[in-house]
Short mmCIF file of C-alpha atoms and ligand atoms in Angstrom, two decimals:
data_model
loop_
_atom_site.label_atom_id
_atom_site.label_comp_id
_atom_site.label_asym_id
_atom_site.label_seq_id
_atom_site.Cartn_x
_atom_site.Cartn_y
_atom_site.Cartn_z
CA MET A 1 0.00 0.00 0.00
CA LYS A 2 1.17 3.53 -0.74
CA ILE A 3 0.19 7.00 0.44
CA THR A 4 -1.23 8.90 -2.53
CA SER A 5 -2.08 12.26 -0.96
CA VAL A 6 -2.28 14.14 2.33
CA GLU A 7 -5.05 16.66 3.00
CA PRO A 8 -4.59 19.10 5.89
CA ILE A 9 -8.00 20.75 6.38
CA HIS A 10 -8.38 23.86 8.52
CA LEU A 11 -11.76 24.14 10.26
CA ARG A 12 -12.70 27.29 12.10
CA VAL A 13 -15.87 28.70 13.66
CA PRO A 14 -16.72 32.23 12.44
CA VAL A 15 -15.63 33.97 15.65
CA VAL A 16 -12.54 32.64 17.45
CA GLU A 17 -12.19 34.35 20.80
CA ALA A 18 -8.83 34.55 22.58
CA ILE A 19 -9.92 32.16 25.36
CA PRO A 20 -8.39 28.81 26.37
CA ASP A 21 -10.72 26.75 24.16
CA GLY A 22 -9.33 24.27 21.62
CA THR A 23 -12.71 23.64 19.99
CA LEU A 24 -12.88 26.83 17.90
CA ASP A 25 -10.11 26.28 15.38
CA VAL A 26 -8.56 22.95 14.42
CA LEU A 27 -6.52 21.29 11.70
CA ILE A 28 -7.72 17.86 10.67
CA VAL A 29 -5.57 15.60 8.50
CA LYS A 30 -6.74 13.02 5.98
CA ILE A 31 -4.21 10.60 4.51
CA HIS A 32 -5.35 8.79 1.36
CA THR A 33 -3.92 5.54 0.00
CA ASP A 34 -3.93 3.61 -3.27
CA GLU A 35 -6.10 0.92 -1.65
CA GLY A 36 -8.97 3.29 -0.96
CA ILE A 37 -8.34 3.48 2.79
CA THR A 38 -8.30 6.99 4.27
CA GLY A 39 -6.97 7.74 7.76
CA VAL A 40 -8.00 10.71 9.89
CA GLY A 41 -6.01 12.71 12.41
CA GLU A 42 -6.08 16.06 14.20
CA VAL A 43 -3.66 18.80 15.15
CA THR A 44 -4.46 21.06 18.12
CA SER A 45 -2.16 24.02 17.61
CA GLN A 46 -1.85 27.10 15.37
CA SER A 47 -3.73 25.69 12.39
CA TYR A 48 -2.36 28.06 9.74
CA VAL A 49 1.23 27.36 10.77
CA CYS A 50 0.73 23.60 11.03
CA LYS A 51 -1.02 23.48 7.65
CA ALA A 52 2.09 25.14 6.20
CA CYS A 53 4.22 22.39 7.80
CA PHE A 54 2.34 19.95 5.55
CA ASP A 55 2.18 22.11 2.42
CA ALA A 56 5.80 23.36 2.33
CA PRO A 57 7.62 21.90 -0.69
CA ARG A 58 10.79 19.84 -0.57
CA SER A 59 13.87 21.84 0.32
CA ALA A 60 17.45 21.16 1.32
CA ALA A 61 18.05 18.19 3.61
CA ARG A 62 15.88 17.90 6.75
CA ARG A 63 13.64 20.87 6.00
CA HIS A 64 10.90 19.29 3.90
CA GLY A 65 7.16 19.72 4.20
CA LEU A 66 5.36 16.69 5.72
CA THR A 67 3.22 15.90 2.68
CA SER A 68 6.33 15.61 0.49
CA ILE A 69 7.87 13.25 3.06
CA LEU A 70 4.80 11.00 3.25
CA VAL A 71 3.53 10.67 -0.33
CA GLY A 72 4.72 7.40 -1.89
CA GLU A 73 5.55 5.78 1.47
CA ASN A 74 4.00 2.63 2.95
CA PRO A 75 1.46 3.89 5.55
CA LEU A 76 1.61 0.64 7.52
CA ASP A 77 5.13 1.44 8.75
CA VAL A 78 3.71 3.89 11.29
CA GLU A 79 6.64 4.14 13.66
CA GLY A 80 9.18 4.17 10.82
CA LEU A 81 7.31 7.11 9.31
CA TRP A 82 7.29 8.91 12.66
CA GLU A 83 11.09 8.71 12.73
CA LYS A 84 11.27 9.79 9.09
CA MET A 85 8.96 12.79 9.65
CA TYR A 86 10.89 13.79 12.77
CA TYR A 87 14.31 13.51 11.15
CA GLU A 88 13.43 15.06 7.81
CA THR A 89 11.97 18.17 9.47
CA ASN A 90 14.60 18.61 12.14
CA ARG A 91 16.12 21.84 10.80
CA TYR A 92 12.84 23.62 11.59
CA GLY A 93 11.16 21.01 13.75
CA ARG A 94 12.20 18.84 16.74
CA ARG A 95 9.78 20.80 18.96
CA GLY A 96 6.91 23.24 18.35
CA ALA A 97 4.61 23.40 15.33
CA ALA A 98 6.32 20.71 13.25
CA ILE A 99 5.80 18.12 16.00
CA HIS A 100 2.21 19.27 16.51
CA ALA A 101 1.64 18.70 12.78
CA ILE A 102 3.34 15.28 12.92
CA SER A 103 0.76 14.35 15.59
CA GLY A 104 -2.06 14.65 13.05
CA ALA A 105 -0.23 12.54 10.47
CA ASP A 106 0.69 9.89 13.05
CA ILE A 107 -2.91 9.54 14.29
CA ALA A 108 -4.11 9.16 10.68
CA LEU A 109 -1.47 6.51 9.96
CA TRP A 110 -2.55 4.42 12.97
CA ASP A 111 -6.13 4.76 11.70
CA ILE A 112 -5.08 3.42 8.28
CA ARG A 113 -3.21 0.48 9.77
CA GLY A 114 -6.18 -0.44 11.96
CA GLN A 115 -8.58 -0.32 9.03
CA PHE A 116 -6.19 -2.39 6.92
CA GLU A 117 -5.79 -5.06 9.59
CA GLY A 118 -9.46 -4.95 10.63
CA LYS A 119 -8.43 -4.11 14.19
CA ARG A 120 -9.15 -1.23 16.51
CA VAL A 121 -6.21 1.10 17.09
CA CYS A 122 -6.21 0.19 20.79
CA GLU A 123 -5.55 -3.45 19.84
CA LEU A 124 -2.58 -2.34 17.75
CA LEU A 125 -1.19 -0.24 20.60
CA GLY A 126 -1.21 -2.98 23.26
CA ASP A 127 -3.37 -4.97 25.66
CA VAL A 128 -6.84 -3.45 26.10
CA TYR A 129 -7.60 -3.05 29.80
CA ARG A 130 -11.11 -1.59 29.60
CA GLU A 131 -14.01 -1.03 27.20
CA ASP A 132 -15.01 2.29 28.70
CA VAL A 133 -13.05 5.02 30.42
CA ARG A 134 -13.95 7.22 33.36
CA ALA A 135 -14.43 10.82 32.23
CA TYR A 136 -13.58 14.09 33.85
CA ALA A 137 -14.86 17.46 32.73
CA SER A 138 -12.78 20.59 33.01
CA VAL A 139 -13.99 24.14 33.20
CA LEU A 140 -12.74 27.57 34.21
CA PHE A 141 -13.32 28.60 37.80
CA GLY A 142 -16.31 30.93 38.17
CA ASP A 143 -15.76 34.61 38.85
CA THR A 144 -17.09 33.99 42.36
CA PRO A 145 -17.19 30.89 44.59
CA ASP A 146 -20.98 30.78 44.08
CA GLU A 147 -20.47 30.51 40.31
CA THR A 148 -17.91 27.74 40.84
CA ALA A 149 -20.42 25.93 43.06
CA ALA A 150 -23.14 26.19 40.42
CA MET A 151 -20.90 24.65 37.76
CA ALA A 152 -19.82 21.87 40.10
CA ARG A 153 -23.51 21.08 40.64
CA GLU A 154 -24.11 20.88 36.87
CA PHE A 155 -21.28 18.37 36.50
CA VAL A 156 -22.56 16.24 39.35
CA ASP A 157 -26.00 16.26 37.72
CA LEU A 158 -24.44 15.06 34.45
CA GLY A 159 -23.25 11.97 36.30
CA LEU A 160 -19.56 12.84 36.25
CA THR A 161 -17.42 11.33 38.98
CA ALA A 162 -14.41 13.61 38.37
CA VAL A 163 -14.22 17.36 37.80
CA LYS A 164 -11.39 19.81 37.18
CA PHE A 165 -11.50 23.57 37.71
CA GLY A 166 -8.82 25.93 36.53
CA TRP A 167 -7.61 29.32 35.37
CA GLY A 168 -10.12 32.21 35.56
CA PRO A 169 -9.58 34.20 38.74
CA PHE A 170 -7.58 31.38 40.33
CA GLY A 171 -4.02 31.93 41.50
CA GLN A 172 -4.06 35.61 42.40
CA ASP A 173 -5.11 35.47 46.04
CA ALA A 174 -4.66 32.62 48.51
CA ASP A 175 -7.90 33.19 50.44
CA ASN A 176 -9.92 33.42 47.25
CA ASP A 177 -8.28 30.27 45.83
CA VAL A 178 -9.13 28.33 48.98
CA ALA A 179 -12.72 29.63 48.93
CA HIS A 180 -13.22 28.34 45.37
CA VAL A 181 -11.70 24.93 46.04
CA ARG A 182 -13.58 24.56 49.35
CA VAL A 183 -16.95 25.19 47.72
CA ALA A 184 -16.12 22.91 44.77
CA ARG A 185 -15.23 20.10 47.19
CA GLU A 186 -18.42 20.66 49.20
CA VAL A 187 -20.57 20.33 46.08
CA VAL A 188 -18.82 17.36 44.47
CA GLY A 189 -18.61 15.56 47.83
CA ASP A 190 -15.98 13.13 49.06
CA GLN A 191 -16.86 10.32 46.65
CA ARG A 192 -15.89 12.21 43.47
CA SER A 193 -12.48 13.33 42.27
CA LEU A 194 -11.61 17.01 42.21
CA MET A 195 -8.62 18.45 40.36
CA VAL A 196 -7.21 21.98 40.14
CA ASP A 197 -5.43 23.59 37.17
CA ALA A 198 -3.38 26.58 38.31
CA GLY A 199 -2.61 27.75 34.77
CA HIS A 200 1.11 28.56 35.25
CA ALA A 201 0.21 31.04 37.99
CA TRP A 202 3.10 30.85 40.46
CA ASP A 203 6.77 30.59 41.27
CA VAL A 204 8.03 27.61 43.27
CA GLN A 205 7.68 29.20 46.70
CA THR A 206 4.09 30.33 46.10
CA ALA A 207 3.20 26.98 44.57
CA LYS A 208 4.49 25.14 47.65
CA GLN A 209 2.46 27.37 49.95
CA ARG A 210 -0.70 26.95 47.85
CA ALA A 211 -0.23 23.18 47.64
CA GLU A 212 -0.17 23.11 51.45
CA LEU A 213 -3.31 25.24 51.68
CA LEU A 214 -5.13 23.01 49.15
CA ALA A 215 -4.00 19.66 50.58
CA PRO A 216 -6.89 19.41 53.11
CA PHE A 217 -9.35 19.37 50.18
CA ASN A 218 -7.90 16.09 48.95
CA ILE A 219 -7.42 17.11 45.32
CA ASP A 220 -6.30 14.40 42.89
CA TRP A 221 -3.72 16.75 41.41
CA LEU A 222 -2.54 20.33 41.14
CA GLU A 223 -1.92 21.01 37.44
CA GLU A 224 0.72 23.30 35.93
CA PRO A 225 1.38 25.47 38.99
CA LEU A 226 4.57 26.76 37.31
CA SER A 227 5.64 27.94 33.87
CA GLN A 228 5.97 25.01 31.46
CA ASP A 229 9.64 25.95 31.12
CA ASP A 230 10.47 26.10 34.83
CA ARG A 231 11.89 22.58 34.78
CA LEU A 232 14.12 23.14 37.83
CA GLY A 233 11.06 24.49 39.64
CA TYR A 234 9.07 21.34 38.91
CA GLY A 235 11.94 19.27 40.27
CA GLU A 236 11.94 21.21 43.52
CA LEU A 237 8.15 21.38 43.86
CA CYS A 238 7.46 17.71 43.08
CA ALA A 239 9.92 16.61 45.76
CA ASN A 240 8.16 18.73 48.40
CA SER A 241 4.49 19.01 47.45
CA PRO A 242 1.82 17.46 49.71
CA VAL A 243 -0.44 16.99 46.66
CA PRO A 244 0.36 15.26 43.33
CA ILE A 245 1.63 17.63 40.65
CA ALA A 246 0.42 17.30 37.04
CA ALA A 247 2.04 18.67 33.87
CA GLY A 248 2.77 17.84 30.25
CA GLU A 249 0.02 19.31 28.08
CA GLY A 250 2.64 21.64 26.55
CA ASP A 251 5.27 18.98 26.04
CA VAL A 252 6.18 17.07 22.88
CA THR A 253 8.17 13.92 22.04
CA HIS A 254 9.12 11.20 24.51
CA TRP A 255 12.28 13.17 25.32
CA ASP A 256 10.28 16.02 26.90
CA PHE A 257 8.29 13.49 28.91
CA GLU A 258 11.42 11.68 30.06
CA ASP A 259 12.51 15.01 31.46
CA LEU A 260 9.17 15.59 33.22
CA VAL A 261 9.27 12.12 34.76
CA ASP A 262 12.86 12.77 35.78
CA ARG A 263 11.74 15.97 37.55
CA GLY A 264 9.29 13.90 39.58
CA VAL A 265 5.98 14.97 37.99
CA HIS A 266 3.30 12.62 39.33
CA VAL A 267 0.54 12.95 36.70
CA VAL A 268 1.68 13.15 33.08
CA GLN A 269 -0.67 14.73 30.54
CA PRO A 270 0.26 14.43 26.86
CA ASP A 271 -2.20 15.71 24.25
CA VAL A 272 -2.25 13.18 21.40
CA ALA A 273 -3.02 15.88 18.81
CA PHE A 274 -0.05 17.99 19.96
CA CYS A 275 2.69 15.85 21.55
CA GLY A 276 3.66 13.87 18.43
CA GLY A 277 0.65 11.52 18.17
CA LEU A 278 -0.20 8.05 19.36
CA THR A 279 3.36 6.87 18.77
CA VAL A 280 4.59 9.36 21.37
CA CYS A 281 1.67 8.68 23.75
CA ARG A 282 2.49 4.98 23.80
CA ARG A 283 6.12 5.75 24.62
CA VAL A 284 4.96 8.08 27.39
CA SER A 285 2.70 5.46 28.98
CA ASP A 286 5.51 2.87 28.80
CA LEU A 287 7.67 5.40 30.62
CA CYS A 288 4.93 6.04 33.20
CA ASN A 289 4.47 2.31 33.82
CA LYS A 290 8.17 1.91 34.39
CA HIS A 291 8.41 4.81 36.85
CA GLY A 292 5.07 4.49 38.62
CA ARG A 293 3.51 7.68 37.25
CA ARG A 294 -0.05 8.26 36.18
CA PRO A 295 -0.75 9.19 32.53
CA VAL A 296 -3.97 11.13 31.84
CA PRO A 297 -4.72 12.46 28.35
CA HIS A 298 -5.11 16.19 27.89
CA CYS A 299 -8.01 16.37 25.44
CA PHE A 300 -9.88 19.57 24.74
CA SER A 301 -10.61 19.91 21.02
CA THR A 302 -12.66 17.62 18.72
CA GLY A 303 -14.04 14.10 18.81
CA ILE A 304 -11.02 12.94 16.78
CA ASN A 305 -8.75 13.84 19.68
CA LEU A 306 -11.18 12.21 22.14
CA MET A 307 -11.39 8.95 20.18
CA ALA A 308 -7.62 8.73 19.66
CA SER A 309 -7.15 9.42 23.40
CA LEU A 310 -9.62 6.66 24.31
CA HIS A 311 -7.80 4.11 22.13
CA TRP A 312 -4.51 5.00 23.82
CA ILE A 313 -5.61 5.20 27.44
CA ALA A 314 -7.57 1.94 27.19
CA THR A 315 -4.18 0.22 26.82
CA VAL A 316 -2.67 1.76 29.95
CA PRO A 317 -2.98 -0.35 33.14
CA ASN A 318 -3.50 2.64 35.48
CA GLY A 319 -5.13 4.81 32.81
CA ASP A 320 -8.80 4.84 33.73
CA LEU A 321 -9.40 8.57 33.18
CA VAL A 322 -9.88 10.82 30.14
CA GLU A 323 -10.62 14.51 29.81
CA TYR A 324 -14.09 14.95 28.28
CA CYS A 325 -14.73 18.32 26.71
CA LEU A 326 -18.23 19.74 27.16
CA ARG A 327 -17.83 22.89 25.06
CA PRO A 328 -20.75 23.64 22.69
CA SER A 329 -18.64 24.25 19.54
CA PRO A 330 -19.87 22.33 16.46
CA LEU A 331 -16.26 21.22 15.91
CA MET A 332 -16.52 19.31 19.21
CA ARG A 333 -20.18 18.32 19.10
CA LYS A 334 -20.80 17.56 15.42
CA LEU A 335 -17.59 16.97 13.44
CA VAL A 336 -17.52 13.33 14.54
CA LYS A 337 -20.95 11.82 13.87
CA ASN A 338 -20.42 8.93 16.30
CA LEU A 339 -18.98 11.06 19.12
CA PRO A 340 -18.65 8.77 22.16
CA PRO A 341 -21.33 9.72 24.69
CA LEU A 342 -21.06 10.18 28.42
CA ILE A 343 -22.79 7.25 30.14
CA ASN A 344 -22.86 7.24 33.94
CA GLY A 345 -19.67 9.27 34.02
CA ARG A 346 -17.83 6.95 31.61
CA VAL A 347 -17.11 7.03 27.87
CA PRO A 348 -17.28 3.86 25.75
CA LEU A 349 -14.40 2.95 23.44
CA PRO A 350 -15.09 3.27 19.71
CA THR A 351 -15.99 -0.08 18.15
CA GLY A 352 -15.10 0.12 14.43
CA PRO A 353 -11.73 -0.80 12.90
CA GLY A 354 -8.98 1.82 13.04
CA LEU A 355 -10.04 4.79 15.14
CA GLY A 356 -13.68 4.04 14.28
CA ILE A 357 -14.41 7.66 13.39
CA GLU A 358 -17.25 8.75 11.11
CA LEU A 359 -16.73 12.36 10.07
CA ASP A 360 -19.61 14.63 9.12
CA GLU A 361 -18.59 15.97 5.70
CA ASP A 362 -21.30 18.66 5.88
CA ILE A 363 -19.63 20.10 8.98
CA ILE A 364 -16.26 20.02 7.22
CA ALA A 365 -17.75 21.88 4.23
CA GLU A 366 -19.42 24.44 6.49
CA PHE A 367 -16.38 25.33 8.61
CA ARG A 368 -13.49 24.76 6.18
CA VAL A 369 -11.33 27.84 5.61
CA GLU A 370 -8.60 28.38 3.03
CA TYR A 371 -5.75 30.87 3.25
MG1 MG B 1 -4.30 22.42 31.84
#
């Protein structure tokens, strides 16, 4: 089998606000083959830039566009093609947009291989430990503790057993932070999981103090308390924090994650549509298994990301948790026709071969943008 063409497709809702919401603007990737099988992937990054990473023509060594690297290759050699894409872009790649773009191609290649072999992607990735995965919803903290409480109530009513609050007004004032987390814990009760995303708010000293103030509320993790680049800070904080520290949604390649694990990060959060794809996610979970860390997918864009994340995390022994995005954007709600539903706080694995995704071509036509 050979790859005949690669289609990076930019989808965008009419108004993209500058808010932390990955469901407004996305790059999807279709890889076509000479046997009529088409694989689908997604890139959650700067869509214009990542589309250019595909479309750029061949150049001098190791600075080619991804499409020119892939066309003519055997799509079944998924990991070989990951190495080839990584190496042949390394003058402008290695980290950043080129790796984000590789994620979309890698997801699509796993989809092709699964369809070709008549197997689900999870079965290709490893042993399948579960047929549904516990979901957690994440949302911004309310402007006031009462607003936070109201949202926590909504999530409980939806049947969720795990909830994460983050960003918004959080991080600026210790008393206010505690008030928000206290009320969230009161509403979700002791039987459900509560997580907090600090959104890079602090330096190490402040993060340590906050972690101590939040420890009595028994949070599952405190996410990204420091800048993503404060690697020394994570090392110091993880060794001293009374609550588990989570990070990794901004990291790419297994090398970045080796570093995070080395720094002592307890909960490791790759985004499959950003970190380098399913090939990288599988390496990350192998690393987590070896070092006793907990991998949890960061997943806040479309149903493609969700379904790829489910296939991956189903193969991870201690991986019974996935982020489930509840944003109303049509790119989240409608792009994938068979979007996995929330059932009693859990999400079923897709059943078809490959990723098992059915895209809605009308939604693609409606939201597709060209340069
Ligand atoms: Mg986060």
